[in-house]
Structures are given as C-alpha cells and as structure tokens.
Amino acid sequence: MLYPLSYEGETSGNVSVGAAFDAIGQTCQYMSDPIAALIDLLQPVFDEIAGPDTVSESGHPDPTVRPSDHADAQINGALSLAKLLGDNPRALAQRVVDSGVLDNVASSHVAGPGFINVTFSPQFLAGELAAVASADGVGLVPSEQPLQVVVDYSAPNVAKEMHVGHLRSTAIGDSLVRMLEACGHSVKRENHIGDWGTPFGMLIEHLLDLGEADAAEALSLGDLNGFYKEARVKFDESDEFQERSRQRVVLLQGGDGETLRLWEILVGLSAAYFNTVYETLGVLLTDDDLVGESHYQPLMPGVVDRLATAGLLEESDGADVVFPPGFENREGDPLPLIIQKGAGGFNYATSDLACVIDRTERIGADLILYVVDAGQSQHFQMVFAVARMAGWLDDEIEAVHVPFGIVLGTDRKRLKTRSGEPVRLVALLNEAVSRADAAIADKNPDLDEDTRHDVARSIGIGAVKYADLSTDRVKDYVFDFDRMLAFEGNTGPYLQYAHARICSIFRREEVERAPMRTAPIELAEPQELALAQQILGFPSAVDAALESYSPHKLCTYVYDLATTFSAFYEHCRIKGSPEPTYSSRLALADLTARVLERALGLLGIDAPEQM
RNA sequence: GCCCUCGUAGCUCAGUUGGAUAGAGCACGUCACUUCUAAUGACACGGUCGCAGGUUCGAUUCCUGCCGAGGGCGCCA
C-alpha cells in the first residue's frame, strides 16, 4: 500500500510501503476490511514459523491473502514459505490453522497443495459493519501520515478550444485529487494552462485588429477555435502581420505594459470559458488553481544557472543542454534535454524543470503527479532524470507521470469531426446531457421538467466521466454514446440507478435512513454475507486505486458493489420481513447507498436520489 | 533503426503484483413482471490469454525472441 490509510474500527494502525518513502511495515490490529484484518492476524504467525533468522534475511513472509472462489478468502502464503524453508506446504498450512489466531473471526481449513480457505464468521462481519455504519466515512478515514501532493492536470491552451484530450486529463486528475483528499493528504491542484509562447504575438495582434470589444465578444461566445484560426491564417498569408506578431512576442517577453494588458484580456476571457466547461463537468478546478506557463518564466534563468553551477550544462549545436544517461536519438547518439535554445529562448523542458523546483522548494511537495497523455512519456522521463541529477528530486520527493491513452471513435480511430478536427468538448457534453434527458423522459415520464433536467445533467456528465475513468487509463478507449449511456452493464447510469433505487426503498417504506445506522445487523443469507464483505472492502479499493493512480479500480469496485447489492435485493426481501431482519436489511441498504454515493463522489460523479 | 505502451470471448473491458476451473457487460438464445423501480435478475452460449521458448510446485502475470497496433526519437508546446 503506497498510501498509509487507517481504517475505522476499534483500533487503527497502518500498513505503509511507499515508493518514495521507506517501508514502515507497521501493521494494524483491526481494519474494516476483513481481508486486511486477516493479514494483521496472520503476520505474527508467519513470522514465527519462518523464524527470526529467515525474517532478518528475507523480510516478513507475505501471508498472501486473496479473495477466493472457494471460500470468502484464501491464504496462499504457506506455499511460498514452505518453499523458502524447504518444508511441507500442507503441514505448514495446518500449523497456521492450528495456531488458532483466526478462530475469533473465521473458520479455516487446508485445501489443495497448501491453500488455506477462510470463511468469515457472521458475527465478526456484523461487528465490523456496525463500526463502519456509525461513522461518517463509511470506512474511510484520513491518513495519519499525510503527504503534500501536487497534481498537474487539465492544462488547456489559451485561445484554443478544449477537446477530448482535455477531458481525460481533467476527469482523471479530478478523481485522483478527490481520492487523495479523502485519504487526508494535502493536495495542491495546478492547472498548467498554455498561456505563454510565440503564438501570443499573433493572437494579440489579431485582438488589436478586431478591436478589443469585438474580440472580447468573439471569445466570450466560446468560439475560441475560430479566433485562433483567423489569427493563424493571417500569420501564414501576411508577411506584415507575421512581422508585427514577432515584434509583439518580443514586447510580451520584455514585459511591455500595454502588451501585458492585452495578453491578460486573452487569458482572462479564456479562463472564463474554461470555468464554464469545468462547471458543466463538475470538477474542482477554479481560478485559484491556474498556474500557467507564464508563471514559470521568471524562474527560467535560475534553472539555467543552477544546472550550470552543478556542472550539468553542456553546449551542443549552439544550445545549452543536459545529457541524461540512457537516452539516445535516431542515430544512436546521446539525446539531450534542451534547456536554452541557440537563439536564447527557453522551451518547455526548462519550464517543466522550473515547475519541479517551484513545487518542491516553494510548495514543499512530497509527491508530484502529472496527468498528461502517454505521448509525453519520454519527455517526462528525461525531465525527471535531469531533476534527479540536479538533486531537485530524490528518494524523499517523487515525481510521477500519470499517462493516459487517446480517445477513439467507434471506428477505432482517433476521435475527430468529419472535417478532421478535434471534437469540441462542450459539444460532446451537451449531446450526452440531451441524450440522457431523452432517456429519462422516456423511462420516467412522471418526473417534472426541472428535476428531469437536473437529473439528465448528472447522468449525461456522469456517463461521460465514468466511461473515461472505468478502463485502464493507459489504454486508448472508445467513445460511444450508446454504450456509456446504457442503463445496463458497467456504466455511470447503472450505478446512479442502483443508488437511486435504494433511496426509493426508503421513500416507499417511509423510513428515515439515519436511525438505520445504529440498527443491529444480522447476517444469515449468503447474499447478506457477500454484501457485507463487499461494503467493508471500500477503503481497500480506494487504496488500490491510489496505489497505481488508477481510478478504474475504484470503478470496478463500485460496479461489483452494485451487482452484489442486486443479488441481495433479489433474494433477501425487505418489505414485510419481520424484525429484526427488516431493520437489519434496511441498514445494509442504507450503508450500500452511502458507499455508492461516496465512491461515485470520489470519481467526481453525482448520485441523484431519484431518476 | 532504437525506445515506450498495448495485444484476454464476435464487440467493449476487468483480472488485486506468481495461485486452484481466466471473469463481467453488450450482442445472440431461454426463463422470470398485477410483486420493495423488469431501467436491476437468473440460466445458456462464447477462450490456443498475439506466437514460440525460458524461469518453478504453479505463468494471463516475471525474463528472452519474434508478429501485430499505436506513440516517441535536438532547438514546437
């Protein structure tokens, strides 16, 4: 586990092994997740069987506890430990069973070549559920060792339209931020917008040509691509405009007051537009998170100086560069990271190094995440390598590129409009919402119009985000309205419906949910036991998702929870059941709804109470 | 040419760091509705885990080599 989570329960401790941090190895006595509880109980037994000499040589033997098809859980660690000790695996597994450490929580027996099958006792699970039900975090509580994390994501360009590529960075980054904060970490969001560079000479001159008022109107209408393209056309066709643009870049970089004022108009109008998109998407980003490329310009000379002082800077073809080992170009020669161009300007490698310095030295980051497309992989490897050579990153401060694949159309080619341009993000979102609206109108005609529009927005946006988040981010994924908006299968609408349906149970029964949180829980039916274990696995699911910065692992968990609840709901009737079964099942329903809502919340997805 | 990522059912995807018989959804077929929301369920069908070796008690997972797809490879960001 990379992130030290603690769990609600009678006592709590941590299991923590971090890439950037030394293994702490402190195990907790009690966790809400029954699998984690097993590990705590088993570790001392495995240590004892291995003996102190083996532990000091090979480390603590891993009990290797996994969910099982043959029981609630299986312990596989006896096989590897037996191999290490040259012992008989079944006999060794039997020693674990005979130790009796699991007797209070589960029954266990040896199976096959040395697996131990474990079945949790209903009383144990009910007790764990009671602890979780009475707490606000439904199992999730803040870490005792919070980190300072910087998450760099979204990053649209000023005077350019946002497209599906920005959707991925924004949705994934937003979810990671929410999960990190839920685990108690201090998170600084940074929206590294493209607000600097040579295109701004051209854009400012175009602004002047249009007149500020007309330009402001054009940009505030959201026609950012049109503005940019007009400027580009003039730049390509007119030598005079091109020359003016070049001079304007010089003025901008020189800090000319009037030029900066015009530049700020462009940035301000774009930022306002971005905010409308973020609001539609329902993500956390605001103006406070804007840290554009311009922010790092004053820091650039310092980067060069410090690299030079460190003796890392070399001159190559007129440019100042650093050669990080292990990178080669097409000819097999060392590949440089260009710090200062031959003409004197800086480029984005320098800017990214300035970022690293700013984030580690000013913000005090322990961990920096870059949610940027997979095509930038080599670039980040080189930047991180140079930052380590310069000592700005080390074993205590980790920078991680969190890459993602591209968005494909149903033809499996990069999603584009018919004319070959990137699809505007707002157009996709609007269509998703209007399709959701039509679906709701069809399925639930009784809903009044205002409610329907609200619900349609939650469903449409949730569907798009869930489709983006629910597959392994590093792979390309197929954007398909029909699939993502379906109410069946692993989709946003299915999960939202699962939640809304539980809410409707309480409405129909005219029962308040809050009092159910202290109702005694009895677990008898297999579906009740399965649901209990699924609910208790929530913190572990969040932890697993964060460990690899993979929101899709949380998606898989939520989907499993929803289907497990469906089975429970099918087999375990609530309405008309005698007490205490009636209250117990309502308590399970309430808890399921709370975990669904919380988990969807961590994905940045609404959970409406009716739909 | 070198490097990175990916390859799992007809389609879209999981697979918890090496565990027992590789799982879902969609599509197709069957069943279940005056019943707590049938907008949710169940059953059936569907697999050479790209190919070939290797490591070991055991490999979709780790290593090597091929095949295929995408991306990257010095002054754009």
XYZ file of C-alpha atoms (C1' of nucleotides) in Angstrom:
688
model
C 0.000 0.000 0.000
C 1.529 3.268 -1.058
C -0.771 5.422 0.973
C -0.951 4.913 4.675
C -4.635 4.690 5.266
C -6.111 3.979 8.576
C -9.443 2.371 8.929
C -12.408 2.959 11.114
C -12.638 0.271 13.674
C -11.928 -0.380 17.300
C -8.293 0.481 16.968
C -6.396 1.525 13.933
C -2.902 1.413 12.634
C -1.190 1.479 9.316
C 0.306 -0.639 6.674
C 2.524 1.534 4.586
C 5.125 0.850 1.986
C 5.876 3.751 -0.285
C 7.999 4.092 -3.355
C 9.218 7.467 -2.191
C 9.243 6.544 1.433
C 10.909 3.874 3.468
C 8.782 0.927 4.305
C 7.204 1.490 7.656
C 5.890 -2.004 7.996
C 3.727 -1.240 10.972
C 0.638 -3.358 10.815
C -2.677 -2.559 12.352
C -4.646 -4.734 14.708
C -8.022 -4.063 13.248
C -9.282 -2.825 9.940
C -12.728 -2.608 8.493
C -11.667 -4.683 5.531
C -11.822 -8.305 6.703
C -9.046 -9.292 4.301
C -6.774 -6.692 5.837
C -7.785 -7.920 9.285
C -6.663 -11.414 8.302
C -3.260 -10.159 7.242
C -2.810 -8.462 10.610
C -3.660 -11.615 12.457
C -1.576 -13.874 10.247
C 1.637 -11.875 10.007
C 2.906 -12.779 13.501
C 2.180 -16.456 12.867
C 4.052 -16.424 9.573
C 6.920 -14.557 11.212
C 7.109 -17.124 13.959
C 7.025 -20.071 11.587
C 9.707 -18.513 9.433
C 11.865 -17.794 12.475
C 13.877 -14.661 13.254
C 16.827 -15.642 11.054
C 14.679 -16.030 7.954
C 12.812 -12.800 8.678
C 16.018 -10.846 9.021
C 17.376 -12.358 5.806
C 14.302 -12.418 3.568
C 11.943 -9.998 5.258
C 8.489 -10.701 6.610
C 6.895 -13.601 4.750
C 3.771 -12.452 2.899
C 0.670 -14.379 4.005
C -0.708 -13.617 0.515
C -4.380 -13.316 1.380
C -6.726 -13.039 -1.598
C -10.446 -13.173 -2.260
C -11.336 -16.694 -3.280
C -13.737 -18.616 -5.451
C -13.607 -21.457 -2.981
C -14.327 -19.528 0.194
C -14.522 -15.932 1.410
C -10.759 -15.631 1.217
C -7.739 -17.834 0.697
C -4.298 -17.726 2.245
C -1.615 -18.684 -0.255
C 1.446 -17.745 1.741
C 2.101 -21.222 3.120
C 3.241 -22.443 -0.304
C 5.928 -19.854 -0.828
C 7.031 -20.013 2.785
C 7.291 -23.805 2.618
C 9.477 -23.470 -0.426
C 11.680 -20.950 1.353
C 12.050 -23.238 4.366
C 12.162 -26.498 2.421
C 9.153 -27.632 4.383
C 5.921 -29.435 3.529
C 3.358 -26.835 2.416
C 0.269 -28.647 3.665
C 1.824 -29.320 7.066
C 2.864 -25.714 7.293
C -0.605 -24.506 6.321
C -2.025 -26.775 9.009
C 0.233 -25.131 11.583
C -1.234 -21.771 10.604
C -4.767 -23.107 11.020
C -3.892 -24.800 14.318
C -2.407 -21.612 15.716
C -5.971 -20.507 16.340
C -5.356 -16.852 15.529
C -8.294 -16.777 13.142
C -10.731 -18.546 15.438
C -12.490 -15.371 16.543
C -13.104 -14.104 13.036
C -13.362 -17.073 10.719
C -13.247 -20.798 10.178
C -10.376 -22.129 8.116
C -9.110 -25.353 6.622
C -6.275 -26.531 4.426
C -7.089 -27.317 0.805
C -5.229 -28.480 -2.295
C -1.437 -28.228 -2.218
C -1.421 -25.909 0.796
C -4.020 -23.201 0.371
C -6.000 -22.191 3.418
C -9.652 -21.468 2.742
C -11.204 -18.957 5.083
C -14.864 -18.336 5.825
C -15.642 -15.296 7.947
C -17.979 -15.628 10.871
C -21.210 -13.641 10.515
C -20.731 -12.131 13.963
C -17.328 -10.796 13.021
C -18.607 -9.221 9.805
C -21.635 -7.746 11.566
C -19.396 -6.155 14.168
C -17.192 -4.604 11.505
C -20.248 -3.293 9.684
C -21.603 -1.737 12.856
C -18.380 0.217 13.328
C -18.472 1.441 9.736
C -22.196 2.234 9.759
C -21.977 4.556 12.732
C -19.107 6.593 11.215
C -19.320 9.281 8.554
C -16.549 7.995 6.333
C -18.169 4.605 5.649
C -14.824 3.006 6.396
C -12.524 5.654 5.004
C -10.638 7.843 7.442
C -7.729 10.239 6.918
C -4.153 9.030 6.890
C -2.016 9.541 9.944
C 0.879 10.416 7.668
C -0.491 12.972 5.217
C 1.578 13.939 2.222
C 1.836 17.224 0.389
C 0.820 16.345 -3.147
C 0.761 18.500 -6.267
C -1.477 17.325 -9.101
C -0.866 18.858 -12.508
C -3.842 18.282 -14.807
C -6.307 19.597 -17.379
C -3.982 22.182 -18.963
C -5.963 23.646 -21.856
C -4.455 26.334 -24.064
C -5.500 29.967 -24.009
C -7.492 30.917 -27.103
C -7.960 27.282 -28.039
C -10.971 25.049 -27.680
C -10.979 22.247 -25.118
C -11.248 18.801 -26.684
C -11.479 15.172 -25.584
C -7.811 15.050 -24.655
C -8.502 17.657 -22.002
C -11.473 15.611 -20.860
C -9.235 12.703 -19.939
C -6.674 14.749 -18.062
C -9.393 16.708 -16.293
C -11.555 13.749 -15.294
C -8.673 11.529 -14.195
C -6.890 14.343 -12.373
C -10.074 15.422 -10.624
C -10.731 11.905 -9.376
C -7.172 11.457 -8.123
C -7.421 14.769 -6.277
C -10.667 13.710 -4.623
C -9.259 10.340 -3.574
C -6.073 11.866 -2.196
C -8.044 14.425 -0.200
C -10.392 11.747 1.104
C -7.328 9.960 2.449
C -6.279 13.073 4.300
C -3.483 14.231 2.051
C -2.927 17.900 1.362
C -3.457 18.453 -2.340
C -2.447 21.434 -4.445
C -4.243 21.442 -7.787
C -2.307 23.036 -10.620
C -3.884 23.801 -13.958
C -0.851 24.349 -16.150
C -2.588 26.284 -18.913
C -0.773 27.234 -22.105
C -0.702 30.986 -21.640
C 2.753 31.856 -22.962
C 4.916 31.456 -26.023
C 5.273 32.603 -29.595
C 1.601 32.152 -30.620
C 0.677 35.027 -28.341
C 2.292 37.593 -30.612
C -0.084 36.542 -33.347
C -3.078 36.334 -31.020
C -2.528 39.777 -29.548
C -2.132 41.347 -32.985
C -5.344 39.696 -34.091
C -7.037 41.042 -30.980
C -5.882 44.532 -31.907
C -7.077 44.127 -35.499
C -10.546 43.113 -34.332
C -10.723 45.766 -31.662
C -10.924 44.790 -28.018
C -14.692 44.906 -27.831
C -15.309 42.688 -30.850
C -12.555 40.303 -29.816
C -13.995 40.024 -26.340
C -17.387 39.251 -27.792
C -15.994 36.641 -30.161
C -14.085 34.898 -27.382
C -16.824 35.078 -24.796
C -19.143 33.287 -27.192
C -16.856 30.335 -26.825
C -15.663 30.410 -30.410
C -12.063 30.005 -29.422
C -11.035 27.919 -32.376
C -12.379 30.491 -34.811
C -10.338 33.251 -33.220
C -7.186 31.174 -33.208
C -7.641 30.034 -36.781
C -8.244 33.525 -38.106
C -5.036 34.655 -36.479
C -3.198 31.664 -37.900
C -4.441 32.311 -41.420
C -3.305 35.915 -41.290
C 0.049 34.817 -39.922
C 0.527 32.373 -42.782
C -0.640 34.746 -45.504
C 0.643 38.146 -44.500
C 4.315 38.992 -44.101
C 3.346 42.245 -42.484
C 1.190 40.502 -39.863
C 3.906 37.962 -39.271
C 6.444 40.693 -38.597
C 4.057 42.522 -36.239
C 3.484 39.261 -34.405
C 7.198 38.666 -33.957
C 7.691 42.132 -32.573
C 4.752 41.637 -30.258
C 6.353 38.491 -28.842
C 9.459 40.490 -28.070
C 7.353 43.141 -26.328
C 5.496 40.481 -24.367
C 8.653 38.804 -23.193
C 10.135 42.181 -22.394
C 7.265 42.936 -20.051
C 5.777 45.824 -22.025
C 2.818 47.148 -20.028
C 0.334 47.627 -22.836
C 1.192 44.250 -24.343
C 0.727 42.550 -20.983
C -2.652 44.251 -20.617
C -3.780 42.847 -23.960
C -2.356 39.446 -23.053
C -4.299 39.468 -19.818
C -7.501 40.117 -21.753
C -6.891 36.977 -23.793
C -6.038 34.903 -20.746
C -8.994 36.233 -18.764
C -11.525 35.524 -21.483
C -10.181 32.019 -21.993
C -10.121 31.289 -18.287
C -13.735 32.380 -18.006
C -14.578 29.986 -20.813
C -12.633 27.138 -19.180
C -14.581 27.775 -15.988
C -17.885 27.289 -17.752
C -16.638 23.932 -19.029
C -15.358 22.937 -15.573
C -18.699 23.902 -14.083
C -20.512 21.749 -16.621
C -18.136 18.896 -15.895
C -18.483 19.346 -12.168
C -14.767 19.299 -11.371
C -12.939 21.075 -8.574
C -10.772 23.391 -10.684
C -11.200 27.141 -10.206
C -9.228 30.297 -10.994
C -7.240 29.678 -7.830
C -5.710 26.630 -9.485
C -4.470 28.433 -12.595
C -0.699 28.228 -12.737
C 0.087 28.776 -16.382
C 3.363 28.590 -18.188
C 3.769 32.333 -17.754
C 4.101 31.783 -14.034
C 7.395 29.991 -14.561
C 9.019 32.454 -16.939
C 10.796 34.438 -14.194
C 12.246 31.187 -12.856
C 13.842 30.102 -16.143
C 17.211 31.866 -15.776
C 17.553 30.299 -12.332
C 17.125 26.849 -13.823
C 19.949 27.531 -16.272
C 22.191 28.954 -13.562
C 21.675 26.071 -11.217
C 22.278 23.464 -13.909
C 25.413 25.315 -14.945
C 26.641 25.549 -11.360
C 26.023 21.850 -10.922
C 28.213 21.241 -13.953
C 25.458 19.527 -15.868
C 25.025 22.029 -18.662
C 26.774 21.361 -21.963
C 26.859 23.302 -25.192
C 25.625 21.405 -28.226
C 24.948 22.893 -31.655
C 24.682 26.316 -30.082
C 22.132 25.308 -27.458
C 22.612 24.717 -23.744
C 21.605 21.168 -22.973
C 21.830 18.382 -20.419
C 22.513 14.805 -21.464
C 20.714 12.466 -19.078
C 22.213 8.988 -19.404
C 20.247 6.282 -21.156
C 18.574 8.373 -23.838
C 19.567 8.138 -27.471
C 18.414 9.736 -30.685
C 17.783 8.207 -34.079
C 21.479 7.890 -34.814
C 22.298 6.287 -31.501
C 23.945 9.428 -30.172
C 23.160 10.781 -26.707
C 19.837 12.631 -26.671
C 19.872 15.993 -24.942
C 17.242 17.826 -22.971
C 17.381 21.331 -24.386
C 17.465 23.929 -21.640
C 18.187 27.085 -23.605
C 17.834 27.292 -27.349
C 20.592 28.563 -29.609
C 18.584 31.745 -30.131
C 18.410 32.249 -26.381
C 14.806 31.278 -25.735
C 13.582 28.636 -23.346
C 11.315 25.789 -24.185
C 9.003 23.515 -22.289
C 11.707 21.309 -20.799
C 13.062 24.343 -18.971
C 9.571 25.267 -17.892
C 8.967 21.772 -16.523
C 12.203 21.887 -14.575
C 11.182 25.270 -13.147
C 7.914 23.577 -12.142
C 9.776 20.877 -10.281
C 11.800 23.443 -8.340
C 8.732 25.549 -7.573
C 6.698 22.595 -6.411
C 9.356 21.024 -4.257
C 11.003 24.129 -2.799
C 8.096 26.594 -2.525
C 5.142 24.256 -2.050
C 7.076 21.540 -0.263
C 5.677 18.702 -2.326
C 6.390 15.113 -1.329
C 4.742 13.859 -4.476
C 4.020 15.475 -7.841
C 1.589 13.891 -10.288
C 1.487 14.844 -13.956
C -1.761 13.732 -15.545
C -0.615 14.101 -19.131
C -1.096 11.988 -22.258
C 1.128 8.971 -22.826
C 2.879 10.605 -25.774
C 4.820 12.782 -23.332
C 6.328 9.771 -21.609
C 9.878 10.156 -22.825
C 9.824 13.882 -22.206
C 8.905 13.389 -18.563
C 11.446 10.618 -18.140
C 14.128 12.990 -19.308
C 12.906 15.908 -17.211
C 12.744 13.729 -14.089
C 16.169 12.283 -14.849
C 17.699 15.750 -15.107
C 15.865 16.901 -11.972
C 17.347 13.951 -10.102
C 20.815 14.691 -11.477
C 20.426 18.231 -10.159
C 19.189 16.951 -6.808
C 15.721 18.503 -7.059
C 14.120 15.104 -6.897
C 15.347 12.293 -4.681
C 14.098 9.299 -2.734
C 12.026 11.573 -0.499
C 10.403 13.576 -3.272
C 8.811 11.682 -6.074
C 7.500 12.911 -9.418
C 5.212 10.593 -11.349
C 3.953 10.852 -14.881
C 0.374 9.523 -14.855
C -0.122 8.817 -18.566
C -3.345 8.121 -20.413
C -4.246 6.925 -23.895
C -6.210 8.713 -26.563
C -9.951 8.774 -27.180
C -11.102 6.786 -30.194
C -14.295 6.948 -32.211
C -16.397 3.839 -32.762
C -14.290 3.295 -35.895
C -11.303 2.770 -33.567
C -9.562 5.809 -34.988
C -8.760 8.996 -33.115
C -11.994 10.801 -32.386
C -12.388 13.628 -34.886
C -15.090 15.622 -36.579
C -15.950 14.897 -40.205
C -13.663 17.726 -41.233
C -10.830 16.095 -39.324
C -10.660 18.479 -36.386
C -10.715 17.549 -32.718
C -14.241 17.335 -31.345
C -15.181 20.216 -29.081
C -15.572 19.009 -25.525
C -18.658 21.119 -24.887
C -20.360 19.610 -27.924
C -19.796 16.103 -26.545
C -21.031 17.055 -23.104
C -24.132 18.762 -24.453
C -25.021 15.775 -26.546
C -24.552 13.409 -23.619
C -26.875 15.523 -21.480
C -29.544 15.825 -24.150
C -29.446 12.071 -24.802
C -29.767 11.447 -21.077
C -32.678 13.864 -20.929
C -34.484 11.980 -23.678
C -33.838 8.656 -21.955
C -35.210 9.898 -18.640
C -38.269 11.411 -20.290
C -38.912 8.019 -21.822
C -38.312 5.884 -18.741
C -39.785 8.102 -16.057
C -42.457 10.383 -17.575
C -43.721 11.351 -14.109
C -40.614 13.382 -13.314
C -41.255 17.127 -13.535
C -39.265 19.011 -16.110
C -36.861 20.864 -13.819
C -35.970 17.723 -11.910
C -35.547 15.877 -15.172
C -33.088 18.454 -16.490
C -31.053 18.285 -13.299
C -31.032 14.515 -13.355
C -30.186 14.463 -17.062
C -27.182 16.638 -16.403
C -25.955 14.344 -13.636
C -26.470 11.282 -15.790
C -25.081 12.654 -19.038
C -21.945 14.100 -17.469
C -21.585 11.125 -15.152
C -21.800 8.756 -18.113
C -19.036 10.559 -19.996
C -16.777 10.738 -16.970
C -17.431 7.150 -15.930
C -16.664 5.890 -19.434
C -13.382 7.757 -19.259
C -12.483 6.587 -15.767
C -13.623 2.982 -15.849
C -10.980 1.493 -18.120
C -7.250 1.277 -17.548
C -6.190 4.850 -18.249
C -3.044 3.914 -20.138
C -5.066 2.284 -22.907
C -6.905 4.114 -25.631
C -10.649 3.933 -25.173
C -13.616 4.016 -27.498
C -16.028 6.901 -27.072
C -19.513 5.524 -27.710
C -22.598 7.404 -26.530
C -24.844 4.363 -26.776
C -22.621 2.250 -24.595
C -21.765 4.851 -21.974
C -25.378 5.953 -21.562
C -26.766 2.433 -21.283
C -28.501 1.555 -18.041
C -27.071 -1.949 -18.182
C -23.515 -3.022 -17.643
C -20.574 -1.203 -16.128
C -21.797 2.332 -16.805
C -22.381 5.526 -14.886
C -26.162 5.423 -15.291
C -26.348 1.851 -13.956
C -24.525 2.841 -10.794
C -26.531 6.007 -10.344
C -29.671 3.989 -10.784
C -28.514 1.450 -8.228
C -28.158 4.307 -5.760
C -31.456 5.988 -6.675
C -33.272 2.697 -6.336
C -32.059 2.217 -2.772
C -33.206 5.741 -1.956
C -36.622 4.840 -3.327
C -36.873 1.872 -0.979
C -36.753 4.221 1.980
C -39.239 6.594 0.366
C -41.696 3.787 -0.282
C -41.305 2.329 3.163
C -41.477 5.815 4.669
C -38.478 5.041 6.829
C -35.807 7.567 7.830
C -32.328 6.447 6.840
C -30.321 7.955 9.700
C -31.759 5.789 12.501
C -30.830 2.702 10.496
C -27.168 3.452 11.153
C -27.384 2.071 14.651
C -29.745 -0.805 13.861
C -28.331 -4.227 14.755
C -27.182 -6.105 11.665
C -27.785 -9.818 11.300
C -26.106 -11.732 8.522
C -27.658 -15.069 7.637
C -28.260 -15.421 3.902
C -25.260 -15.873 1.583
C -26.228 -12.677 -0.241
C -26.175 -10.746 3.016
C -22.735 -12.080 3.857
C -21.444 -11.284 0.386
C -22.809 -7.751 0.548
C -21.263 -7.207 3.970
C -17.813 -8.170 2.709
C -18.178 -6.024 -0.364
C -19.132 -2.971 1.702
C -16.194 -3.495 4.035
C -13.773 -3.602 1.110
C -14.320 0.047 0.230
C -11.208 1.555 1.869
C -9.016 -1.113 0.312
C -10.492 -0.324 -3.097
C -9.630 3.346 -2.710
C -6.167 2.409 -1.555
C -5.616 0.108 -4.527
C -6.844 2.784 -6.929
C -4.474 5.356 -5.473
C -1.541 2.997 -5.338
C -1.357 2.944 -9.118
C -3.237 6.198 -9.702
C -5.929 4.144 -11.446
C -9.485 5.358 -10.896
C -10.764 2.352 -12.865
C -10.001 0.109 -9.908
C -12.468 2.089 -7.851
C -14.952 1.859 -10.732
C -14.636 -1.922 -10.762
C -15.261 -1.949 -7.030
C -18.388 0.206 -7.263
C -19.778 -1.898 -10.062
C -19.185 -5.062 -8.056
C -20.886 -3.451 -5.088
C -23.926 -2.567 -7.198
C -24.237 -6.077 -8.620
C -23.712 -7.634 -5.189
C -26.494 -5.449 -3.876
C -28.728 -6.520 -6.754
C -28.291 -10.152 -5.805
C -29.039 -9.296 -2.182
C -32.123 -7.315 -3.162
C -33.360 -10.138 -5.327
C -33.008 -12.839 -2.700
C -33.491 -11.014 0.573
C -36.840 -9.373 0.691
C -37.056 -6.266 2.824
C -40.693 -5.251 2.637
C -42.815 -7.241 5.025
C -39.890 -9.037 6.696
C -40.174 -9.489 10.472
C -37.917 -7.624 12.850
C -35.010 -7.693 13.373
C -34.447 -8.832 9.776
C -36.366 -5.863 8.411
C -34.173 -3.257 10.122
C -31.012 -5.226 9.506
C -31.663 -5.318 5.768
C -32.582 -1.657 5.690
C -29.308 -0.955 7.465
C -27.442 -2.885 4.775
C -29.323 -0.961 2.089
C -28.517 2.377 3.684
C -24.876 1.503 4.051
C -24.670 0.335 0.447
C -26.216 3.602 -0.744
C -23.756 5.601 1.315
C -20.763 3.740 -0.070
C -22.140 4.104 -3.615
C -22.600 7.834 -3.133
C -19.184 8.255 -1.551
C -17.389 6.181 -4.174
C -19.124 7.936 -7.055
C -18.212 11.195 -5.335
C -14.555 10.201 -5.389
C -14.935 9.706 -9.131
C -16.496 13.148 -9.433
C -19.903 11.719 -10.314
C -23.259 12.804 -8.843
C -25.563 10.328 -7.138
C -29.138 11.647 -7.565
C -31.751 10.328 -5.153
C -34.249 9.750 -7.901
C -34.040 9.399 -11.632
C 16.954 1.580 -36.749
C 16.310 2.415 -31.261
C 12.938 3.294 -27.056
C 7.975 3.284 -24.629
C 2.856 1.445 -24.282
C -0.646 -2.092 -25.732
C -2.439 -7.285 -27.646
C -7.557 -11.617 -22.958
C -14.784 -14.369 -25.647
C -17.905 -11.886 -32.027
C -17.782 -6.487 -29.583
C -16.312 -3.258 -25.100
C -13.369 -4.334 -20.932
C -11.658 -6.483 -15.813
C -8.093 -9.862 -13.868
C -5.886 -7.229 -6.502
C 1.701 -7.511 -8.018
C 3.080 -15.737 -9.325
C -2.113 -19.307 -7.086
C -6.907 -23.839 -7.518
C -11.759 -24.439 -13.050
C -9.176 -16.874 -16.615
C -14.161 -13.214 -15.019
C -18.040 -9.182 -16.229
C -21.120 -6.360 -19.575
C -23.017 -5.934 -24.622
C -24.865 -8.873 -28.667
C -27.392 -13.830 -29.594
C -30.887 -17.710 -27.046
C -34.149 -19.226 -22.862
C -36.718 -18.024 -18.263
C -38.724 -14.548 -14.684
C -43.098 -8.669 -14.264
C -50.882 -7.102 -11.142
C -44.633 -8.374 -6.623
C -39.548 -3.229 -2.240
C -38.382 0.742 -9.533
C -38.494 -5.543 -15.147
C -34.383 0.976 -16.213
C -31.670 -4.008 -11.896
C -32.246 -10.698 -12.067
C -31.110 -15.948 -13.473
C -29.520 -19.689 -16.917
C -27.127 -20.910 -21.542
C -23.592 -19.788 -25.410
C -18.895 -17.954 -26.142
C -11.202 -18.651 -24.764
C -4.649 -21.572 -28.330
C -4.886 -15.086 -22.576
C -0.922 -12.478 -30.202
C 3.132 -16.633 -31.328
C 7.436 -19.542 -29.558
C 10.755 -20.617 -25.877
C 12.597 -19.935 -20.641
C 12.380 -19.417 -15.064
C 9.272 -23.203 -10.906
C 5.478 -26.940 -7.205
C 2.370 -23.432 -10.266
C 2.724 -18.136 -15.575
C -2.660 -14.108 -18.485
C 1.006 -12.142 -14.691
C 8.180 -12.449 -14.462
C 12.535 -12.991 -18.474
C 14.142 -13.509 -23.846
C 12.989 -13.531 -29.063
C 9.536 -12.888 -32.877
C 4.371 -10.982 -35.012
C 0.808 -7.049 -34.962
C -1.268 -1.887 -33.379
C -0.263 2.973 -31.537
C 3.167 6.665 -29.868
C 8.072 8.924 -29.228
C 13.153 9.758 -31.017
C 17.610 18.008 -30.573
C 16.217 23.647 -30.536
C 7.122 23.424 -31.346
C 4.472 23.405 -26.724
